[in-house]
mmCIF file of C-alpha atoms in Angstrom:
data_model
loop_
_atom_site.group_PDB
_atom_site.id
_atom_site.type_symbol
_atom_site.label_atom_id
_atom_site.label_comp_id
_atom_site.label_asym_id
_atom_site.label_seq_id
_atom_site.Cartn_x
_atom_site.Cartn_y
_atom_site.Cartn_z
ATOM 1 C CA UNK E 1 95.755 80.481 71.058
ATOM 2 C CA UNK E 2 97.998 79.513 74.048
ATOM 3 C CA UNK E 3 98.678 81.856 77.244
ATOM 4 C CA UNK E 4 102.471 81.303 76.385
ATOM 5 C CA UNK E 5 101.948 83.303 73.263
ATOM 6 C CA UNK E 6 100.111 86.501 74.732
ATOM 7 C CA UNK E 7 102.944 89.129 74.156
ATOM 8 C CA UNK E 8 103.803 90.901 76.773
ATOM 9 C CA UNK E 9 102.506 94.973 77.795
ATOM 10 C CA UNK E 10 103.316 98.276 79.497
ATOM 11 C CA UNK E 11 100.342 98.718 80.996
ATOM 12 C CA UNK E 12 99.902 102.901 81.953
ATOM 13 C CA UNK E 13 95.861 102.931 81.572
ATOM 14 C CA UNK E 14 93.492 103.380 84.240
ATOM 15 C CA UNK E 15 93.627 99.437 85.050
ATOM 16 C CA UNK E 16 95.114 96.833 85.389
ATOM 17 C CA UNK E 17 98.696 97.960 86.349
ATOM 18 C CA UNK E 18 101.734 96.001 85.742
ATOM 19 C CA UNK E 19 102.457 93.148 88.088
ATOM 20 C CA UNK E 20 106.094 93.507 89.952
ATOM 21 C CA UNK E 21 108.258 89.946 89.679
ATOM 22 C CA UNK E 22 108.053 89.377 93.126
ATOM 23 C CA UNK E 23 104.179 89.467 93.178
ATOM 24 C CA UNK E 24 103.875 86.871 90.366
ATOM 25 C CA UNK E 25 106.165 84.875 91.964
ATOM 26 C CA UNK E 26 104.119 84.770 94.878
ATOM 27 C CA UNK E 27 101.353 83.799 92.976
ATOM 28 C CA UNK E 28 102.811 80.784 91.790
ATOM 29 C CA UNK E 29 103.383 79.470 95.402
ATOM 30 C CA UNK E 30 101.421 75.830 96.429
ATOM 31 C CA UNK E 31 98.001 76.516 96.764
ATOM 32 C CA UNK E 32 96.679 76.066 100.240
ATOM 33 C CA UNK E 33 93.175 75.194 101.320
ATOM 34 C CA UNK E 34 91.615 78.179 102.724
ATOM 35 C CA UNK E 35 90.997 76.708 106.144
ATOM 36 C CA UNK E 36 94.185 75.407 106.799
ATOM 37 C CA UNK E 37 96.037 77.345 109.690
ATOM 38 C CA UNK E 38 99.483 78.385 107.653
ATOM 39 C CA UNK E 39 96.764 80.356 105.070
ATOM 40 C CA UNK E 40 95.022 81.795 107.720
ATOM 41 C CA UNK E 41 97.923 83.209 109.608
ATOM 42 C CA UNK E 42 98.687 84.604 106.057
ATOM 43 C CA UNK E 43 95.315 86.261 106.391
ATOM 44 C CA UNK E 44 95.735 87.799 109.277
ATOM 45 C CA UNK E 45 98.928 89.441 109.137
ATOM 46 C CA UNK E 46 97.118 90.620 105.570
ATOM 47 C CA UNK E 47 94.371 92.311 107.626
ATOM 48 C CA UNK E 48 96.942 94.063 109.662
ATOM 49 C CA UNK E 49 99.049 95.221 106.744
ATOM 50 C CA UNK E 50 95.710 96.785 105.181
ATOM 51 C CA UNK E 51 94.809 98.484 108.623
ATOM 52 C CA UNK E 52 98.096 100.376 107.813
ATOM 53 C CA UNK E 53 97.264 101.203 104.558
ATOM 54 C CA UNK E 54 94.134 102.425 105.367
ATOM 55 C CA UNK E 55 95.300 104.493 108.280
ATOM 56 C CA UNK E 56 92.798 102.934 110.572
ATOM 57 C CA UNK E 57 92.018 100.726 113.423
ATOM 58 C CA UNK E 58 89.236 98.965 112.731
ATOM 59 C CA UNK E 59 89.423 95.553 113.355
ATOM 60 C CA UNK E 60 86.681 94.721 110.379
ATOM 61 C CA UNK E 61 89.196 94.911 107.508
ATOM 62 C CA UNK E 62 89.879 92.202 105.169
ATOM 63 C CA UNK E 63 90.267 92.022 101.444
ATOM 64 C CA UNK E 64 86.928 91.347 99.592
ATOM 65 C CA UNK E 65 86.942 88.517 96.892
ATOM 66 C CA UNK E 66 85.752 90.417 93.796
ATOM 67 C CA UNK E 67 86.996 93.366 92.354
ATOM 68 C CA UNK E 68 86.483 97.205 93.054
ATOM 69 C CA UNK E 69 82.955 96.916 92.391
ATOM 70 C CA UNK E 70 82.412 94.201 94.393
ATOM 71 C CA UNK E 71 83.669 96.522 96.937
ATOM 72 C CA UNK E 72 81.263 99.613 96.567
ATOM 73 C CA UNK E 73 78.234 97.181 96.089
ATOM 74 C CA UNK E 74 79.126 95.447 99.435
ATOM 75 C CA UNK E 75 79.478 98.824 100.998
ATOM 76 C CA UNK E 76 75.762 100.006 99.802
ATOM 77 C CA UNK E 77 74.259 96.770 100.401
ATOM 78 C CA UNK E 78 75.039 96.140 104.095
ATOM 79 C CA UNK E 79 74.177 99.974 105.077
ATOM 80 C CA UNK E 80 71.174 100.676 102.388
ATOM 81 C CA UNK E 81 67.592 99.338 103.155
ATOM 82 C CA UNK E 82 64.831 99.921 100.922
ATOM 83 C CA UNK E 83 63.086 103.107 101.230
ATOM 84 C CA UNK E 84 66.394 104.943 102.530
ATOM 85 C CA UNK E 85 67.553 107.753 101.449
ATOM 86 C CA UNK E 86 71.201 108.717 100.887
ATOM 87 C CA UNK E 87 73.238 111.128 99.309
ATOM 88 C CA UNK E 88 75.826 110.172 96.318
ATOM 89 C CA UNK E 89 78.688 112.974 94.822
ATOM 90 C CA UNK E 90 78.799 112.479 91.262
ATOM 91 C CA UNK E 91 81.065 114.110 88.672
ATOM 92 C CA UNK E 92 82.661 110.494 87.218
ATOM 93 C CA UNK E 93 81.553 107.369 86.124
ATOM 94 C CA UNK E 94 81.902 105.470 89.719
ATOM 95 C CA UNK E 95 79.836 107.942 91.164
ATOM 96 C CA UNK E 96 76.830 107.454 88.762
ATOM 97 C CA UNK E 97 77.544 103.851 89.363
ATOM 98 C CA UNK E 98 77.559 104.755 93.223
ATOM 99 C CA UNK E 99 74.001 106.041 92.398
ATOM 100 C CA UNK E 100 72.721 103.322 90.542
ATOM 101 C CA UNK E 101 73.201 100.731 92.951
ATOM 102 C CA UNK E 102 71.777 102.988 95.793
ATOM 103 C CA UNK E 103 68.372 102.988 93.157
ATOM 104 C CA UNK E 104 68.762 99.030 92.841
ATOM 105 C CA UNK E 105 68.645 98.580 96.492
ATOM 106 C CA UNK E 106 65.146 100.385 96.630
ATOM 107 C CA UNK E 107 66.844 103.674 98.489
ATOM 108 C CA UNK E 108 66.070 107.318 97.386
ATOM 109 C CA UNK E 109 68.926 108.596 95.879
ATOM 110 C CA UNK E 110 69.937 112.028 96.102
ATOM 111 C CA UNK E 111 72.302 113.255 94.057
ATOM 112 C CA UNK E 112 75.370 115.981 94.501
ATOM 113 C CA UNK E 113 76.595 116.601 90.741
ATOM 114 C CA UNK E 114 79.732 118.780 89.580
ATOM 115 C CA UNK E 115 80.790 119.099 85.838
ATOM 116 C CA UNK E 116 83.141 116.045 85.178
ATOM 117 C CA UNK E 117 86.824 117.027 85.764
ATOM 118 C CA UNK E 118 86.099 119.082 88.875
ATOM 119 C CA UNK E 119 85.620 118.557 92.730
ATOM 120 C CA UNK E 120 82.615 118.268 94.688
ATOM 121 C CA UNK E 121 83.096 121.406 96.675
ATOM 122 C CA UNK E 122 82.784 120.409 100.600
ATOM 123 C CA UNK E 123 80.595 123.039 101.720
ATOM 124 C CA UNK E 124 77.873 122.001 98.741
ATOM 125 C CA UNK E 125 78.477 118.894 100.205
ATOM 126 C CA UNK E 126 77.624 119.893 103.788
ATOM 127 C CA UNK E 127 74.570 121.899 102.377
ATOM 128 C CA UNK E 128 73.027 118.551 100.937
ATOM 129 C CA UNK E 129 73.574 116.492 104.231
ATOM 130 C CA UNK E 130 71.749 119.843 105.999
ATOM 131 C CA UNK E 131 69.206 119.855 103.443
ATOM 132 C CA UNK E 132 68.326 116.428 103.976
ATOM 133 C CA UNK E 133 69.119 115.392 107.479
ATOM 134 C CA UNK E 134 67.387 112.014 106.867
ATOM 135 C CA UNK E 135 70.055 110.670 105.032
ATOM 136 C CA UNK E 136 71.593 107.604 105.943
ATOM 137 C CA UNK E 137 74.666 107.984 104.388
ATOM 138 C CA UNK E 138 76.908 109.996 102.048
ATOM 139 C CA UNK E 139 79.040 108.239 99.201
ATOM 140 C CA UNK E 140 81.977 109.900 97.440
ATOM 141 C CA UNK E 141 84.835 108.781 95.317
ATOM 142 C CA UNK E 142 87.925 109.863 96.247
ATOM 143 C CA UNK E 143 89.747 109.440 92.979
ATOM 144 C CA UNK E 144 87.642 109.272 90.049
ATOM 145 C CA UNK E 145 89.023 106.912 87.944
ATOM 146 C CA UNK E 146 87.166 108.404 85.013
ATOM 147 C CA UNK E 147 88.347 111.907 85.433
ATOM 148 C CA UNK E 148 91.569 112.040 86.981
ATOM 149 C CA UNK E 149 90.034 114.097 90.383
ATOM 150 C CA UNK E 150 91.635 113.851 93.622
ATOM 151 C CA UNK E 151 88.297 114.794 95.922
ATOM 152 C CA UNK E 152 88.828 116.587 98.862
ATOM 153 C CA UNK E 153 87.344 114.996 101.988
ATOM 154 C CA UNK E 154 88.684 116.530 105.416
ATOM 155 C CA UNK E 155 86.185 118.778 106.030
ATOM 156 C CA UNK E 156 82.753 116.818 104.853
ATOM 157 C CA UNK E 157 84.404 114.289 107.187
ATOM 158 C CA UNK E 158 84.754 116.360 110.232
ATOM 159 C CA UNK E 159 81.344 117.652 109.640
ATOM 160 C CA UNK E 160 80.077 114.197 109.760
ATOM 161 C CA UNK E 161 81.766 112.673 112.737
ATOM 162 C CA UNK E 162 79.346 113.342 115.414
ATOM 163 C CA UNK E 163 76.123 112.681 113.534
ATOM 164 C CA UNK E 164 73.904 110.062 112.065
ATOM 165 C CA UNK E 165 75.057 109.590 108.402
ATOM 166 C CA UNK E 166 77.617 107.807 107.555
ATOM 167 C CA UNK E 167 80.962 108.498 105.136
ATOM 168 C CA UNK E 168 80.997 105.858 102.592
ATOM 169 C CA UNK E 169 84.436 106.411 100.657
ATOM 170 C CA UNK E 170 85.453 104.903 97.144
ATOM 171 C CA UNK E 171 89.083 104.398 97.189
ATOM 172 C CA UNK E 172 89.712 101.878 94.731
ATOM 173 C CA UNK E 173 92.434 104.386 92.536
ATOM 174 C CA UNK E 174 93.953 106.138 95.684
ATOM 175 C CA UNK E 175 94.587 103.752 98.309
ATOM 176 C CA UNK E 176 98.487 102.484 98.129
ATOM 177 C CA UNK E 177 98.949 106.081 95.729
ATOM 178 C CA UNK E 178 97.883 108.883 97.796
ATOM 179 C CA UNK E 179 97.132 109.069 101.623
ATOM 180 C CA UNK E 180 93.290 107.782 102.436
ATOM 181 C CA UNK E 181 93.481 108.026 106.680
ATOM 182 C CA UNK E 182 90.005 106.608 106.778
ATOM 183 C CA UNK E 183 90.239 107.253 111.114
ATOM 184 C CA UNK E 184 91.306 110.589 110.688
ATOM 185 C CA UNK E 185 89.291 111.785 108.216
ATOM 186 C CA UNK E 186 85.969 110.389 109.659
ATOM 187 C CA UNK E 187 85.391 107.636 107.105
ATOM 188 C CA UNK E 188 82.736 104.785 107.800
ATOM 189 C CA UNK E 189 83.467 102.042 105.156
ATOM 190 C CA UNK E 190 85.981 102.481 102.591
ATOM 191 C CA UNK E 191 87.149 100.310 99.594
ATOM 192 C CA UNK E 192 89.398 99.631 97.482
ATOM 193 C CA UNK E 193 90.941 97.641 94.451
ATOM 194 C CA UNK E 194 94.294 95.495 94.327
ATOM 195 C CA UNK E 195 94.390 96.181 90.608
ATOM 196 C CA UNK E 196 95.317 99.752 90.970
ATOM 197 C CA UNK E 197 98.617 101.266 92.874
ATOM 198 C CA UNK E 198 98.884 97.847 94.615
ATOM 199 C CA UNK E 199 99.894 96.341 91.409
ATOM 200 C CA UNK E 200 98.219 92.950 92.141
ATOM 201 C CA UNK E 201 96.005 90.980 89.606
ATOM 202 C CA UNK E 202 92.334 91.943 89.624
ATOM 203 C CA UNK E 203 90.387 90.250 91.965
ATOM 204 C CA UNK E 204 90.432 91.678 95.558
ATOM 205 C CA UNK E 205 88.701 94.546 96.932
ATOM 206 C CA UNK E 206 90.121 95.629 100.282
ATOM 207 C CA UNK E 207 87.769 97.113 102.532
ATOM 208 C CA UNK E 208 87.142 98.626 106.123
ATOM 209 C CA UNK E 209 84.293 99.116 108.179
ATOM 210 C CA UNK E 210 84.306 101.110 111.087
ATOM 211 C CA UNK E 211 82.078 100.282 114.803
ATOM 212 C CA UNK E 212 79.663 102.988 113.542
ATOM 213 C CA UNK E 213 79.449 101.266 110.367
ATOM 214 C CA UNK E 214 79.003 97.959 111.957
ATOM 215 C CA UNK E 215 76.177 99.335 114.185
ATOM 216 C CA UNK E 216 74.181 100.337 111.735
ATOM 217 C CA UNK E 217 74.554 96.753 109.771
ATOM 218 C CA UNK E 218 73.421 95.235 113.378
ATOM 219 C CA UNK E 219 70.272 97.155 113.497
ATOM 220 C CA UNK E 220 68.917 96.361 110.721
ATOM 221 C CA UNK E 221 65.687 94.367 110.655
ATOM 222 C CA UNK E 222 65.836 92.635 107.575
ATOM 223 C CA UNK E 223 69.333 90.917 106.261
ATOM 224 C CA UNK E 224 71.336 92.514 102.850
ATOM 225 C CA UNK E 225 69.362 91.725 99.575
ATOM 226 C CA UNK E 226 72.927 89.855 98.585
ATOM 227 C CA UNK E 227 74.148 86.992 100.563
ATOM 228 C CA UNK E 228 77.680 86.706 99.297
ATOM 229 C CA UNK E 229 78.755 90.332 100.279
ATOM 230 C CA UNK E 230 76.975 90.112 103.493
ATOM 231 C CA UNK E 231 79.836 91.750 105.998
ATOM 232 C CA UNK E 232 77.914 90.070 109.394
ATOM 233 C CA UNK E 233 78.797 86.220 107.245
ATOM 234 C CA UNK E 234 82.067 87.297 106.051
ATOM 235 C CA UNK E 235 82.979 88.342 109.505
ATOM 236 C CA UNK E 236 82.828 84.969 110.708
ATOM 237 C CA UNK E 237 84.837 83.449 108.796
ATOM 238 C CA UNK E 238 87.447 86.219 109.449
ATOM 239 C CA UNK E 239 87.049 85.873 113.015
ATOM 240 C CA UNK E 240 88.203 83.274 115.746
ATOM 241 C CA UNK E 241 85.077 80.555 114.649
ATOM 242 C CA UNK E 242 86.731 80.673 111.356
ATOM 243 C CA UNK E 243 83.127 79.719 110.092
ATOM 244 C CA UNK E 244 83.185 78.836 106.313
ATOM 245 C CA UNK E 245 81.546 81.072 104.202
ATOM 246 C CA UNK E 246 83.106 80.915 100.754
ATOM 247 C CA UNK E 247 86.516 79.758 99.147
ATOM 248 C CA UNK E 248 89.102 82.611 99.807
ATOM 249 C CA UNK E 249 91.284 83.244 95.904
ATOM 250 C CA UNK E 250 93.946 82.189 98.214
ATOM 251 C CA UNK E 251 96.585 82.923 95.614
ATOM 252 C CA UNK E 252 95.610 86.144 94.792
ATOM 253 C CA UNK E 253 95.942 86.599 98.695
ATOM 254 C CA UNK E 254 99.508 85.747 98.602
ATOM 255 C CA UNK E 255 99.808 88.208 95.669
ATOM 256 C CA UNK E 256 98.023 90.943 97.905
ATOM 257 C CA UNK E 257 100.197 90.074 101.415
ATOM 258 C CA UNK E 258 103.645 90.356 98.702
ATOM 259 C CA UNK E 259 102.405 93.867 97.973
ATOM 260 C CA UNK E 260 101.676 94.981 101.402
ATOM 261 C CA UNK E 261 105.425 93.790 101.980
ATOM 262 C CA UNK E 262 107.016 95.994 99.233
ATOM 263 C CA UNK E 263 104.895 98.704 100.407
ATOM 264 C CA UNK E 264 106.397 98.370 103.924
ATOM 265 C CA UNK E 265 109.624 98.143 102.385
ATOM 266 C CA UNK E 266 109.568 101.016 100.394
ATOM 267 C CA UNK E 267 107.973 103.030 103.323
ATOM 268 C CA UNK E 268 104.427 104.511 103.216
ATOM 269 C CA UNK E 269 105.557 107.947 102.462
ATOM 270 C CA UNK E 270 108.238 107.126 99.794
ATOM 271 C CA UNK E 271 105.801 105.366 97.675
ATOM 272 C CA UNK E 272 103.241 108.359 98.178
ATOM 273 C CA UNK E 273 105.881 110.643 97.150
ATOM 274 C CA UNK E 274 107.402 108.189 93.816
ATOM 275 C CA UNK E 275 103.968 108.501 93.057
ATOM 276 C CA UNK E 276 103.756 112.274 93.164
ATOM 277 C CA UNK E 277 107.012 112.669 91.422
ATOM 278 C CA UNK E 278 106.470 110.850 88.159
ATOM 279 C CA UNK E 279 102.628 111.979 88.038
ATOM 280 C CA UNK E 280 104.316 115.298 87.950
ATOM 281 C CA UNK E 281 107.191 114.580 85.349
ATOM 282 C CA UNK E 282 104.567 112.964 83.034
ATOM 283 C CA UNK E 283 102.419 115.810 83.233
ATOM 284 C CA UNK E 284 105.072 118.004 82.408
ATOM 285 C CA UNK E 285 106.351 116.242 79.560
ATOM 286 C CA UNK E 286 102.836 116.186 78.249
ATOM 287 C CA UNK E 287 102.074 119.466 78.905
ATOM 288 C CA UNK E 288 105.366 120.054 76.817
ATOM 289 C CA UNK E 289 104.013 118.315 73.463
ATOM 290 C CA UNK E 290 100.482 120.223 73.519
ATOM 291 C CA UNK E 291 98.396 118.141 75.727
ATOM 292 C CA UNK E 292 95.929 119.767 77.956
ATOM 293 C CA UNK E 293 94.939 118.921 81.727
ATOM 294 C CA UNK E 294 91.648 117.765 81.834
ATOM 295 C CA UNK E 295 91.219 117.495 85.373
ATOM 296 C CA UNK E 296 90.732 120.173 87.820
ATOM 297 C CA UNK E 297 94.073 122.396 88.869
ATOM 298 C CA UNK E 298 94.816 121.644 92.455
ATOM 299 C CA UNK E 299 92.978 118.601 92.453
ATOM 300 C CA UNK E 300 94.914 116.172 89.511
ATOM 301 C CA UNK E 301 95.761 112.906 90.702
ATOM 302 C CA UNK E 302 99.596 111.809 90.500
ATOM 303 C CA UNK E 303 98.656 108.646 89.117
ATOM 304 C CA UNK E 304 96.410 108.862 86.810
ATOM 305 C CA UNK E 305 96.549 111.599 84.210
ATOM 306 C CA UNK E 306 93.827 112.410 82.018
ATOM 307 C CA UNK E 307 94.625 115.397 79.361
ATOM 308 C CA UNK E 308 93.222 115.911 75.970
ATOM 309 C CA UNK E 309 95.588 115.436 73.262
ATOM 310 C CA UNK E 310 97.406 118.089 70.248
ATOM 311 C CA UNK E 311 94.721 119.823 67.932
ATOM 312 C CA UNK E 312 94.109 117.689 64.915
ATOM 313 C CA UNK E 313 94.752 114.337 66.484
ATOM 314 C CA UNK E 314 92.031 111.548 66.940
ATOM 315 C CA UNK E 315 92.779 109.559 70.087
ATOM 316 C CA UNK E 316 91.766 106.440 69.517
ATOM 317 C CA UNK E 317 93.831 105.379 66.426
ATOM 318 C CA UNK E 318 96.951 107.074 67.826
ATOM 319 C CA UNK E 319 96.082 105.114 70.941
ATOM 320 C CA UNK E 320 95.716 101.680 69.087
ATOM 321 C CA UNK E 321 99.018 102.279 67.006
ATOM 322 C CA UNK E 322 100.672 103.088 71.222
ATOM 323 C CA UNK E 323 99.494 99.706 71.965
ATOM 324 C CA UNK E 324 100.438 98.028 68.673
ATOM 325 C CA UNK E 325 103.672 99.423 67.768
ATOM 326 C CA UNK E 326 104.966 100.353 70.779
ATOM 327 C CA UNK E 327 103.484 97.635 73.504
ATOM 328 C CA UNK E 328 101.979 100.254 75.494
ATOM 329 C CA UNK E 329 98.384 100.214 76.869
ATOM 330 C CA UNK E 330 96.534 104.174 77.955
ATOM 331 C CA UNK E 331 92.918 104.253 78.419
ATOM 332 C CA UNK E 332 90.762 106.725 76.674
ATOM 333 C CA UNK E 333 88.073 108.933 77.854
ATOM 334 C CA UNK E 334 84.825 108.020 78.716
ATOM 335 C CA UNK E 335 81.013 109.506 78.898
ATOM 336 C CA UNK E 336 81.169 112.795 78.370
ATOM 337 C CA UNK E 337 84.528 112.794 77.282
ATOM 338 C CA UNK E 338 84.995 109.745 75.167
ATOM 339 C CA UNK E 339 86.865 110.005 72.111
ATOM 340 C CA UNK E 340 88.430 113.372 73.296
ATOM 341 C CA UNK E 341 90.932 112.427 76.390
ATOM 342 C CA UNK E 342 93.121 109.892 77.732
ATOM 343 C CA UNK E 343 93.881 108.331 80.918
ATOM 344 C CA UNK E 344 97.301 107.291 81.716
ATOM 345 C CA UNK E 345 98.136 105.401 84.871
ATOM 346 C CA UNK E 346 101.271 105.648 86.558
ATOM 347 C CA UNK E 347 100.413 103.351 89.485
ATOM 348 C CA UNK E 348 102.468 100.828 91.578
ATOM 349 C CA UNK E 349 105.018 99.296 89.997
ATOM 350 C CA UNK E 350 104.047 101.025 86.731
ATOM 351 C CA UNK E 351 105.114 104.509 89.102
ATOM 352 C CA UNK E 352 108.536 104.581 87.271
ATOM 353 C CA UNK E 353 110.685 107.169 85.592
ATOM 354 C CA UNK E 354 111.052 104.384 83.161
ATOM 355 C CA UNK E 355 107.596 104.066 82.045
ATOM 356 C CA UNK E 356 107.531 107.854 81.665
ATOM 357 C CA UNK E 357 110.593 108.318 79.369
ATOM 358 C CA UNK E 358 109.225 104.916 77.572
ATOM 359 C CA UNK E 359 106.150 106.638 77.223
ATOM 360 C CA UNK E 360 107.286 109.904 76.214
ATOM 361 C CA UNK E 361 109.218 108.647 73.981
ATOM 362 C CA UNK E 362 106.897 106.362 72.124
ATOM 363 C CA UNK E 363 104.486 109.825 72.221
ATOM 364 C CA UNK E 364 107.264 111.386 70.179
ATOM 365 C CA UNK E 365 107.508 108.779 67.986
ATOM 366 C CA UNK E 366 104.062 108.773 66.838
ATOM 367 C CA UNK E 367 103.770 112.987 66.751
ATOM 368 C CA UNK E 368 106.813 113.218 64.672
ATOM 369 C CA UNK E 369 104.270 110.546 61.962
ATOM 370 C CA UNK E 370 100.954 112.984 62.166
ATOM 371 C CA UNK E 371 103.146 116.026 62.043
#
């Protein structure tokens, strides 16, 4: 098998999303070393872009090499010491993973659980961190991935400002989709994923860390258990010394800086509010051929959809005969709700009224067959 004969895909699952031209093309630019001033001017003006996105003004904000996970395990490892104990939301996948790393890293893990498909109401939320006011931090995901949840955050983050613990925020499906505004909501270190409604290859995690944040990394007595994602290394290299620490995926950086272009091009709001609109057309047209919401009312995320499909039909075949007949790629459920939902991604430059009516009408297609 050759790379020049992988045929080509709509991709409207959870993740990867598709890849605009511009973006590859970027990609495919000279390769420069990642010392070399021209890269690192690149870098910066990167940083910037993302303090935008993030709606903050922290000056610790790069993009991570590694993927979303790379992210949240970078976020838990430079706040968590052994013997901590924190609070974790979970009603998804990436909040049991959330979870499972705090346990890894030796903290005590307390856990805030809702059904899958619903919110973490705030004020449970608030109860915990009152409950247990020795908790170093609180970790949430903003948009399960897994679910389709937009979780509410305004006033957990309010409540939080002033004291001790700290607001660790999982942003990898939201950030570039839906407003984060990690300074105005109260957030301490928040991540991300390129992969998602940035429409860059895997690879990247952005991520910001705020001076509370970075306080409580200084005071630590004992460095992170992981040396690669520790934040106090990486921020040398991202500073004036330009100390080395590891090779930057400079390409995938030029790949991340086109994005942050189109995204100022577009205009912030405009590509919040594409987002909204075709989340909202798709889940109408759904809605329209007997698929039902999954996700809690209120709180559905515009860009990814999860809904379980028409009585009588078994996802997964219909979903393999999407992919193989009509070159289109959803994700299906998982956990709890494997086998019984699926997940379709409208994100970036997947965020089209094109990929809807190409999806909708593929859907047909294969309803009119089981019918």
């Amino acid at each position: 098998m050759r790379v020049s004969s992988l045929q080509p895909r709509l991709l409207l699952g959870p993740g990867p999303s598709p890849v605009s031209e511009r973006i590859r093309e970027a990609m495919a630019r000279p390769t420069l070393g990642h010392l070399d001033p021209q890269f690192l001017g690149l870098l910066d003006d990167v940083n910037a872009r993302l303090r935008t996105l993030f709606g903050t003004r922290n000056q610790t904000t790069f993009p991570l090499s590694g993927t979303g996970s790379a992210g949240m395990e970078a976020a838990m490892v430079n706040l968590i010491a052994p013997g901590d104990q924190v609070l974790v939301g979970v009603n998804g996948v990436f909040g049991t993973r959330l979870a499972e790393m705090g346990r890894r890293m030796g903290a005590e893990v307390v856990t805030v659980e809702a059904p899958w498909g619903e919110i973490l109401p705030e004020e449970r939320l608030i109860d915990a961190l009152e409950a247990y006011p020795g908790a170093r931090l609180l970790a949430l995901v903003h948009a399960e991935t897994s679910t389709g949840v937009l979780q509410p955050l305004e006033q957990v983050g309010a409540w939080m400002r002033e004291r001790e613990p700290l607001l660790v925020v999982d942003a990898v499906t939201s950030l570039g989709g839906v407003p984060v505004a990690v300074d105005a909501v109260g957030i301490d270190v928040c991540y991300s994923g390129t992969q998602k409604c940035l429409g860059v290859p895997p690879g990247l995690s952005p991520i910001t860390f705020s001076e509370k944040a970075l306080g409580r990394v200084r005071s630590r007595t004992a460095a992170p258990s992981s040396w690669y994602l520790d934040v106090s290394l990486i921020a040398g290299y991202l500073g004036s010394e330009r100390r080395y620490h590891h090779t930057a995926p400079i390409n995938l950086i030029y790949a991340l800086h086109e994005s942050l272009v189109e995204v100022e091009e577009e205009g912030i709001e405009a590509r919040y509010r594409r987002h909204r609109e075709v989340g909202r057309q798709l889940q109408e047209a759904l809605g329209e051929r007997g698929f039902e919401p999954f996700a809690q009312e209120g709180h559905r995320l515009p860009q990814l959809t999860s809904a379980y499909l028409p009585d009588g039909l078994a996802e997964a075949p219909l979903r393999r005969r999407l992919l193989e007949d009509h070159g289109i790629e959803v994700g299906g459920g998982l956990g709890p709700v494997s086998g019984k939902i699926w997940r379709i991604g409208l994100m970036g430059e997947g965020a089209r009224r094109s990929s809807v009516d190409r999806l909708v009408a593929a859907v047909d297609s294969l309803l009119e067959r089981d019918v």
